[in-house]
Coordinates of C-alpha atoms and ligand atoms in Angstrom, one line a residue:
M19 CA 155.1 147.1 100.0
I20 CA 158.5 147.3 101.7
P21 CA 160.8 147.6 98.7
L22 CA 163.0 144.6 97.8
S23 CA 165.5 144.4 95.0
L24 CA 165.0 141.7 92.3
A25 CA 168.1 140.0 93.7
E26 CA 166.5 139.9 97.2
V27 CA 163.2 138.6 95.7
A28 CA 165.2 135.9 94.0
R29 CA 166.9 135.0 97.3
V30 CA 163.8 134.8 99.4
T31 CA 161.8 132.8 96.8
G32 CA 164.8 130.6 95.7
G33 CA 164.1 131.9 92.1
Q34 CA 166.3 132.4 89.1
L35 CA 166.6 135.8 87.5
A36 CA 165.8 135.5 83.7
G37 CA 166.2 138.4 81.3
V38 CA 166.9 140.8 84.2
A39 CA 169.4 143.5 83.2
D40 CA 169.8 145.0 86.7
P41 CA 169.2 142.8 89.8
A42 CA 169.3 145.9 92.0
V43 CA 166.1 147.3 90.5
L44 CA 163.6 147.6 93.3
V45 CA 160.1 146.0 93.5
T46 CA 158.1 148.6 95.3
G47 CA 154.6 147.2 94.7
P48 CA 151.8 146.6 94.2
V49 CA 152.3 142.9 93.7
V50 CA 149.5 141.9 91.3
I51 CA 148.0 138.8 89.8
D52 CA 146.0 140.8 87.2
S53 CA 148.2 142.5 84.6
R54 CA 145.6 145.3 84.3
E55 CA 146.5 146.3 87.9
A56 CA 150.2 146.5 87.2
A57 CA 151.8 149.9 87.8
P58 CA 155.4 151.2 87.9
G59 CA 157.3 149.2 90.5
S60 CA 154.9 146.3 90.4
L61 CA 155.7 142.6 90.4
F62 CA 153.3 140.6 88.3
A63 CA 152.7 137.0 89.6
A64 CA 151.7 134.8 86.7
L65 CA 149.3 132.3 88.2
P66 CA 147.5 129.6 86.2
G67 CA 143.8 130.6 85.9
T68 CA 140.8 128.4 85.1
R69 CA 140.4 130.0 81.7
T70 CA 143.8 131.5 80.9
D71 CA 147.4 131.3 82.0
G72 CA 148.9 134.4 83.7
H73 CA 152.1 133.8 81.8
E74 CA 150.3 135.1 78.6
F75 CA 149.9 138.5 80.2
A76 CA 153.5 138.9 81.3
A77 CA 154.4 141.4 78.5
A78 CA 151.3 143.4 79.2
A79 CA 152.2 143.7 82.8
V80 CA 155.7 144.8 82.0
Q81 CA 154.4 147.3 79.6
A82 CA 152.2 148.7 82.3
G83 CA 155.3 149.2 84.5
A84 CA 155.9 145.9 86.3
V85 CA 159.6 145.6 86.9
A86 CA 159.5 141.8 86.6
V87 CA 157.2 138.7 86.4
L88 CA 157.1 135.9 88.9
A89 CA 156.8 132.9 86.7
T90 CA 157.4 129.2 86.3
R91 CA 159.2 129.6 83.0
P92 CA 161.0 132.4 81.0
V93 CA 158.5 134.7 79.5
G94 CA 160.5 136.9 77.2
C95 CA 160.7 139.8 79.6
P96 CA 162.4 140.3 83.0
A97 CA 161.3 137.4 85.2
L98 CA 162.0 135.5 88.4
V99 CA 161.6 131.9 87.6
V100 CA 160.3 129.8 90.5
P101 CA 158.9 126.3 90.8
D102 CA 155.6 127.4 92.3
V103 CA 154.4 131.0 91.9
Q104 CA 151.8 130.7 94.7
A105 CA 154.4 129.4 97.2
A106 CA 156.8 132.2 96.1
L107 CA 154.1 134.8 96.8
G108 CA 153.9 133.4 100.4
Q109 CA 157.7 133.5 100.8
L110 CA 157.9 137.0 99.5
A111 CA 155.1 138.1 101.8
R112 CA 156.9 136.6 104.8
A113 CA 160.1 138.5 103.8
V114 CA 158.1 141.7 103.9
V115 CA 156.6 140.9 107.3
D116 CA 160.1 140.1 108.6
R117 CA 161.4 143.5 107.4
A118 CA 158.6 145.5 108.9
S119 CA 159.9 147.3 112.0
N120 CA 156.7 148.2 113.8
L121 CA 154.0 145.8 112.7
T122 CA 151.5 143.9 114.7
V123 CA 149.7 141.1 112.8
I124 CA 146.2 140.2 113.8
G125 CA 144.5 137.0 112.4
I126 CA 140.8 136.5 112.4
T127 CA 139.1 133.2 111.6
G128 CA 135.8 131.4 112.1
S129 CA 133.0 129.9 110.1
A130 CA 131.0 133.1 109.6
G131 CA 131.7 136.8 110.2
K132 CA 135.4 136.9 109.3
T133 CA 135.0 139.7 106.8
T134 CA 132.7 141.7 109.0
T135 CA 135.0 141.4 112.0
K136 CA 138.0 142.2 109.8
D137 CA 136.2 145.4 108.6
L138 CA 135.2 146.4 112.1
T139 CA 138.6 145.7 113.6
A140 CA 140.3 147.7 110.8
Q141 CA 137.9 150.6 111.4
L142 CA 138.9 150.6 115.1
L143 CA 142.7 150.2 114.5
E144 CA 142.9 152.8 111.8
T145 CA 142.3 155.4 114.5
L146 CA 145.5 154.1 116.3
G147 CA 147.8 153.9 113.3
P148 CA 148.3 152.9 109.6
T149 CA 146.4 149.7 109.1
I150 CA 146.3 147.2 106.2
A151 CA 143.3 144.9 105.8
P152 CA 142.3 142.7 103.0
R153 CA 140.0 143.8 100.1
E154 CA 136.8 141.9 100.4
S155 CA 137.4 138.3 101.5
F156 CA 141.1 138.1 100.5
N157 CA 141.6 135.2 102.9
N158 CA 143.2 132.3 101.1
E159 CA 146.6 131.2 99.9
I160 CA 146.6 133.9 97.2
G161 CA 144.5 136.7 98.7
H162 CA 146.3 136.6 102.0
P163 CA 149.9 137.1 100.7
L164 CA 148.7 139.7 98.3
T165 CA 147.3 141.6 101.3
V166 CA 150.4 141.1 103.3
L167 CA 152.4 142.5 100.4
R168 CA 150.7 145.8 100.8
V169 CA 152.5 146.4 104.1
T170 CA 154.9 149.3 104.1
D171 CA 157.4 150.4 106.7
Q172 CA 154.7 152.8 108.1
T173 CA 152.2 150.0 108.6
R174 CA 151.3 149.6 112.3
F175 CA 148.6 146.9 112.0
L176 CA 147.9 144.1 109.6
V177 CA 144.4 142.7 110.0
S178 CA 144.2 139.4 108.2
E179 CA 141.2 137.2 107.4
L180 CA 142.2 133.6 107.5
A181 CA 140.0 131.0 105.8
A182 CA 140.3 127.2 105.7
R183 CA 138.9 124.5 103.4
G184 CA 140.9 121.8 105.1
A185 CA 143.4 120.9 107.8
G186 CA 146.7 122.8 107.6
H187 CA 145.4 125.7 105.6
I188 CA 145.3 128.2 108.5
A189 CA 148.7 127.0 109.8
Q190 CA 150.1 127.8 106.4
L191 CA 148.6 131.3 106.3
C192 CA 150.0 131.9 109.8
Q193 CA 153.5 131.1 108.5
I194 CA 153.1 133.8 105.8
A195 CA 152.3 136.5 108.4
P196 CA 152.7 135.2 111.9
P197 CA 150.0 136.7 114.0
R198 CA 150.5 138.0 117.6
L199 CA 146.8 138.3 118.1
G200 CA 144.3 135.8 116.9
A201 CA 140.5 135.8 117.1
V202 CA 138.3 132.8 116.5
L203 CA 134.6 133.7 116.0
G204 CA 132.7 130.4 115.8
V205 CA 132.8 126.9 114.5
G206 CA 129.8 126.2 112.3
L207 CA 128.9 124.1 109.4
A208 CA 130.3 126.3 106.5
H209 CA 132.2 123.9 104.1
A210 CA 131.3 121.0 106.4
G211 CA 131.2 118.7 103.3
E212 CA 134.8 119.4 102.5
F213 CA 136.1 119.1 106.0
G214 CA 134.2 116.0 107.0
G215 CA 132.3 117.3 110.0
V216 CA 132.3 120.0 112.6
E217 CA 135.0 118.6 114.8
A218 CA 137.4 118.7 111.9
I219 CA 136.4 122.3 111.3
A220 CA 137.2 123.1 115.0
Q221 CA 140.5 121.4 114.7
A222 CA 141.4 123.5 111.6
K223 CA 140.2 126.9 113.0
G224 CA 142.2 126.2 116.1
E225 CA 145.4 126.2 114.1
L226 CA 145.3 130.0 114.5
V227 CA 145.7 130.0 118.2
A228 CA 148.2 127.1 118.1
A229 CA 150.4 129.4 115.9
L230 CA 150.4 132.3 118.4
P231 CA 153.6 133.0 120.3
A232 CA 153.9 132.9 124.1
D233 CA 153.6 136.7 124.2
G234 CA 150.6 136.6 121.9
I235 CA 146.9 137.0 122.7
A236 CA 144.2 134.4 121.8
V237 CA 140.8 136.1 121.5
L238 CA 138.2 133.4 121.8
N239 CA 134.4 133.3 121.7
A240 CA 133.1 132.2 125.1
D241 CA 129.7 131.5 123.7
D242 CA 130.9 128.7 121.4
H243 CA 132.2 125.7 123.4
R244 CA 134.4 124.5 120.6
V245 CA 136.1 127.9 120.4
A246 CA 136.3 128.3 124.1
A247 CA 138.0 124.9 124.3
M248 CA 140.8 126.2 122.0
A249 CA 142.3 127.9 125.1
A250 CA 144.0 124.5 125.7
R251 CA 145.7 124.7 122.3
T252 CA 147.6 127.9 122.7
R253 CA 150.7 129.3 124.6
A254 CA 149.3 132.8 124.3
R255 CA 147.3 134.6 126.9
V256 CA 143.6 134.0 126.5
V257 CA 140.9 136.7 126.4
M258 CA 137.3 135.6 126.1
F259 CA 134.5 137.6 124.5
G260 CA 130.8 136.9 124.2
R261 CA 127.4 137.2 125.8
S262 CA 128.3 134.9 128.6
A263 CA 128.7 136.5 132.0
T264 CA 132.2 134.9 132.3
A265 CA 133.5 136.6 129.2
D266 CA 136.2 139.2 129.7
V267 CA 134.8 141.4 126.9
R268 CA 131.0 141.1 126.8
A269 CA 127.8 142.6 125.6
E270 CA 125.2 143.4 128.3
R271 CA 121.6 144.6 127.8
V272 CA 121.6 143.6 124.1
R273 CA 118.6 144.9 122.2
A274 CA 117.8 145.6 118.6
D275 CA 116.2 148.7 117.1
E276 CA 113.3 148.5 114.7
A277 CA 115.8 148.1 111.8
G278 CA 117.4 145.1 113.6
R279 CA 120.5 147.0 114.5
P280 CA 121.8 145.8 117.8
G281 CA 122.8 148.1 120.7
F282 CA 124.4 146.9 123.9
T283 CA 126.6 147.9 126.8
L284 CA 130.2 147.0 126.0
T285 CA 131.8 145.7 129.2
T286 CA 135.5 145.2 129.5
P287 CA 137.9 144.9 132.5
A288 CA 138.8 148.5 131.8
G289 CA 135.2 149.8 132.0
S290 CA 131.9 149.9 130.1
A291 CA 130.4 152.1 127.3
P292 CA 127.3 152.1 125.2
V293 CA 127.4 150.8 121.6
Q294 CA 124.8 151.2 118.9
L295 CA 125.9 149.3 115.8
R296 CA 125.0 150.4 112.3
L297 CA 125.0 146.8 111.1
H298 CA 121.8 144.8 110.9
G299 CA 121.3 141.5 112.8
E300 CA 122.0 140.5 116.3
H301 CA 124.7 138.1 115.1
H302 CA 127.0 141.1 114.6
V303 CA 127.2 141.5 118.3
T304 CA 129.7 138.6 118.3
N305 CA 131.7 140.2 115.5
A306 CA 131.7 143.6 117.3
L307 CA 132.9 142.0 120.6
A308 CA 135.7 140.2 118.8
A309 CA 136.8 143.5 117.3
A310 CA 136.5 145.2 120.6
A311 CA 138.5 142.6 122.4
L312 CA 141.3 142.9 119.8
A313 CA 141.3 146.7 120.0
A314 CA 141.3 146.7 123.8
Q315 CA 144.4 144.4 123.8
L316 CA 146.0 147.0 121.6
S317 CA 145.4 149.6 124.2
M318 CA 142.4 151.4 122.7
P319 CA 140.3 152.9 125.5
V320 CA 136.8 151.4 125.9
A321 CA 135.0 154.7 125.1
A322 CA 136.9 155.0 121.8
I323 CA 136.1 151.4 121.0
A324 CA 132.4 151.9 121.6
A325 CA 132.4 155.1 119.6
G326 CA 134.3 153.4 116.8
L327 CA 132.0 150.5 116.7
S328 CA 129.0 152.8 116.7
A329 CA 130.4 154.7 113.7
A330 CA 131.6 151.6 111.8
V331 CA 129.9 150.7 108.5
A332 CA 129.7 147.5 106.5
R333 CA 132.6 147.9 104.1
S334 CA 132.0 144.7 102.1
R335 CA 128.8 144.4 100.0
W336 CA 125.8 142.1 100.1
R337 CA 126.2 141.3 103.8
M338 CA 122.9 142.3 105.4
E339 CA 122.9 145.3 103.1
V340 CA 119.6 147.1 103.7
T341 CA 118.0 149.3 101.1
K342 CA 114.7 151.1 101.6
L343 CA 112.9 151.6 98.3
P344 CA 110.8 154.6 97.5
D345 CA 107.6 152.5 97.5
G346 CA 108.2 151.5 101.2
V347 CA 109.6 148.0 100.6
T348 CA 112.9 147.2 102.4
V349 CA 115.3 144.9 100.7
V350 CA 117.9 143.0 102.8
N351 CA 120.6 141.7 100.5
D352 CA 122.6 139.1 102.4
A353 CA 123.3 137.0 99.3
Y354 CA 127.1 137.2 99.6
N355 CA 127.1 133.6 101.0
A356 CA 125.1 131.2 103.1
N357 CA 125.5 128.4 105.6
P358 CA 123.1 127.2 108.2
D359 CA 124.3 129.5 110.9
S360 CA 124.3 132.6 108.8
V361 CA 120.9 131.8 107.3
R362 CA 119.5 131.4 110.8
A363 CA 121.0 134.7 111.9
A364 CA 119.6 136.4 108.9
I365 CA 116.1 135.0 109.4
A366 CA 116.2 136.2 113.0
A367 CA 117.2 139.7 111.9
L368 CA 114.4 139.6 109.3
A369 CA 111.9 138.7 111.9
T370 CA 113.0 141.6 114.1
M371 CA 113.0 144.1 111.1
A372 CA 109.5 142.8 110.0
R373 CA 108.0 143.1 113.5
G374 CA 104.4 144.3 112.9
R375 CA 105.0 144.1 109.2
R376 CA 105.4 141.4 106.6
G377 CA 108.7 139.6 106.2
F378 CA 109.5 137.6 103.1
A379 CA 112.6 135.4 102.6
V380 CA 114.0 134.4 99.3
L381 CA 116.3 131.5 100.0
G382 CA 118.5 129.6 97.7
P383 CA 120.7 126.6 98.2
M384 CA 123.5 126.4 100.8
T385 CA 126.4 124.6 99.0
E386 CA 129.2 122.5 100.3
L387 CA 127.3 120.9 103.2
G388 CA 128.0 117.3 102.3
D389 CA 125.7 114.4 103.2
D390 CA 123.6 116.4 105.6
A391 CA 122.6 119.0 103.0
D392 CA 119.0 118.0 102.7
R393 CA 118.4 117.9 106.5
L394 CA 120.1 121.2 107.0
H395 CA 118.0 122.8 104.3
A396 CA 114.8 121.4 105.9
E397 CA 115.8 122.8 109.2
I398 CA 116.2 126.3 107.7
G399 CA 112.6 125.9 106.2
A400 CA 111.3 125.1 109.7
D401 CA 113.1 128.1 111.1
A402 CA 111.7 130.4 108.5
A403 CA 108.2 129.2 109.2
A404 CA 108.7 129.3 112.9
A405 CA 109.7 133.0 112.5
D406 CA 106.2 133.5 111.2
L407 CA 107.3 135.0 107.9
A408 CA 104.6 136.2 105.5
G409 CA 106.3 134.4 102.6
L410 CA 109.1 132.0 101.7
I411 CA 110.3 131.8 98.1
V412 CA 112.6 128.9 97.6
V413 CA 115.0 129.1 94.6
G414 CA 116.5 126.1 92.8
D415 CA 116.4 122.3 93.1
A416 CA 119.1 122.0 95.7
A417 CA 117.1 124.2 98.1
E418 CA 113.9 122.1 97.7
P419 CA 114.1 120.5 101.1
I420 CA 113.4 123.9 102.6
L421 CA 109.8 123.5 101.4
A422 CA 109.2 120.3 103.4
G423 CA 110.8 121.8 106.4
A424 CA 108.5 124.8 106.3
R425 CA 105.4 122.7 105.6
A426 CA 106.1 120.6 108.7
V427 CA 105.6 123.6 111.0
P428 CA 102.0 123.4 112.2
G429 CA 99.9 126.5 112.0
W430 CA 102.2 128.5 109.6
R431 CA 100.0 130.1 107.0
G432 CA 102.6 132.1 105.0
V433 CA 103.0 131.9 101.3
L434 CA 105.3 129.1 100.2
Q435 CA 106.6 129.1 96.6
H436 CA 109.3 127.1 94.7
V437 CA 110.8 128.8 91.7
P438 CA 113.6 127.7 89.4
D439 CA 115.8 130.8 89.3
A440 CA 116.5 134.4 90.3
A441 CA 114.3 135.9 87.6
A442 CA 111.4 133.8 88.6
A443 CA 111.9 134.8 92.2
V444 CA 111.7 138.4 91.2
G445 CA 108.5 137.6 89.3
A446 CA 107.0 135.9 92.3
L447 CA 107.8 138.9 94.5
R448 CA 106.7 141.7 92.1
G449 CA 103.0 140.9 92.4
R450 CA 103.1 140.6 96.2
L451 CA 105.2 143.3 97.7
R452 CA 103.7 146.3 99.2
D453 CA 104.5 149.3 101.4
G454 CA 106.2 148.2 104.6
D455 CA 107.3 144.7 103.5
V456 CA 110.8 143.5 104.3
V457 CA 112.5 141.0 101.9
L458 CA 115.6 139.0 102.8
V459 CA 117.6 137.5 99.9
K460 CA 120.1 134.8 100.8
A461 CA 121.9 131.8 99.3
S462 CA 125.4 130.5 98.7
H463 CA 127.6 132.8 96.6
S464 CA 127.7 130.6 93.5
I465 CA 124.0 130.9 93.0
H466 CA 124.3 134.7 92.6
L467 CA 121.0 135.4 94.3
E468 CA 122.1 138.9 94.8
R469 CA 120.6 139.4 91.4
V470 CA 117.1 139.2 93.0
A471 CA 118.0 142.0 95.5
L472 CA 119.7 144.1 92.8
A473 CA 116.6 143.7 90.5
L474 CA 114.4 144.9 93.3
T475 CA 116.6 147.9 94.0
G476 CA 116.8 148.7 90.3
E477 CA 120.6 148.2 90.2
L478 CA 120.3 145.3 87.7
P479 CA 117.7 144.4 85.0
L480 CA 116.9 140.7 85.2
D481 CA 115.8 138.6 82.2
G482 CA 112.2 137.6 82.5
D483 CA 111.5 140.4 84.9
T484 CA 108.7 142.6 83.5
G485 CA 109.5 145.3 86.0
S486 CA 105.8 145.7 86.9
R487 CA 104.8 145.7 90.5
T488 CA 101.1 145.6 91.3
Ligands
ATP12 N1 128.6 135.8 113.9 C1 127.9 135.4 112.9 N2 127.0 134.4 113.0 C2 126.2 134.0 112.0 N3 126.2 134.6 110.8 C3 127.1 135.6 110.6 C4 127.9 136.1 111.6 N4 128.6 137.1 111.2 C5 128.3 137.3 109.9 N5 127.3 136.4 109.5 C6 126.7 136.3 108.2 O1 127.5 135.5 107.5 C7 127.6 135.9 106.1 C8 129.0 136.2 105.8 O2 129.6 137.2 106.6 P1 131.1 137.6 106.4 O3 131.3 137.9 105.0 O4 131.4 138.6 107.4 O5 131.7 136.1 106.8 P2 133.0 135.4 106.3 O6 133.4 134.5 107.4 O7 134.0 136.4 105.9 O8 132.6 134.6 105.0 P3 133.5 133.9 103.9 O9 133.9 132.6 104.5 O10 132.6 133.8 102.7 O11 134.7 134.8 103.6 C9 126.7 137.2 106.1 O12 125.5 136.8 105.6 C10 126.6 137.6 107.5 O13 125.5 138.4 107.8
MG13 MG1 135.0 136.6 104.1

């Protein structure tokens, strides 16, 4: 981070120094919320956890080198006492952004694909200059400021992932690190239950472009009408990306190879170049185009963008992660999370990958869908059957409507099985899988269905799994 003295930290957070011998001591980072990650120069932010209170680890953090603790009460070691540690983290992050001399902040939001797009964008921009991007999905009121606090005076680009669970969240994240470029990927049904419907989600995602300055750039998905309509909510210049012929940055001649990896001609106002992604699933075309549009606006030549996208890898785990096993079975672990759009995208990718072979889907519940949950699960079942999968294994009670949806598709003769948990799903697959089969595993994060994929790849033993495959 850009170093700040404890006195400056107190000033920007409105905090009181407590037990600090020398207010001139510099915080150089990292700023951490886990005392085990504290190092010399650190600031430890004591947050209330669900099981423990961060304040209890203040001494351990200081022992590990933290110069002070951001806390809501004196903790017996050097501290900055503030009314709200989370808010103080945001204020501190903003102070760092304001002190950065050569920083361009890029915000990315959308219902699905934020992390993937963030990872792709970071891999492009890293070739232009020092780039900071979040670890994993550090995209909320805690993860976002922690990411921003990694900015140094050398940092040229900050690529931030912005998530919302309600109105006002993205606007708040944008205050912590005001973006000059903002990309909106799509408005889908992720967290629809919490938001109260898709229009409310569109309203919330649009806060990103509403926050952009007049000399900013709004990068909008032309293929999603709710996103395209956000052009009316921004002062910034608008750049459209998508498959539509009207998009400024678009993919032409999209095709997928036998592993479901899309290739296309990237077309921009500055020229065209061929791209062959290493990511699986045609839905990644959208993410790649958003990254391309951002990089193009930051003066990256189209040939370099195309080469960068073609070389880019999935940096975050369990998103369409493909493992080919020695016995010829291919496992697609997409169990990081699930909502109707991403399940549909994954089923489409599975169908491509399993062309001429047998495709199996292990699908668990999609959470946080509110009142429409049963109907949305049933629709997914119908999609899976319509994709002519060889088998559909449905995991858990909440996913049960998937069964009825699949059964309602006339003429589908695949195997349909309902199992209670991950171990039973592995058991159901073991006897069935054979050389050439492709298995997709997907559900919402809290179900931890990645255990099925990890059991198949041998990375994790699973209770009740006998390990035999016939
Ligand atoms: N454009 C897209 N359309 C539909 N599904 C997508 C798209 N991009 C990614 N996905 C799928 O959505 C899931 C999550 O992807 P990713 O982690 O990139 O999204 P995210 O928006 O960061 O999610 P989260 O809100 O959990 O942070 C993965 O299964 C991925 O394959
Ligand atoms: Mg994410």
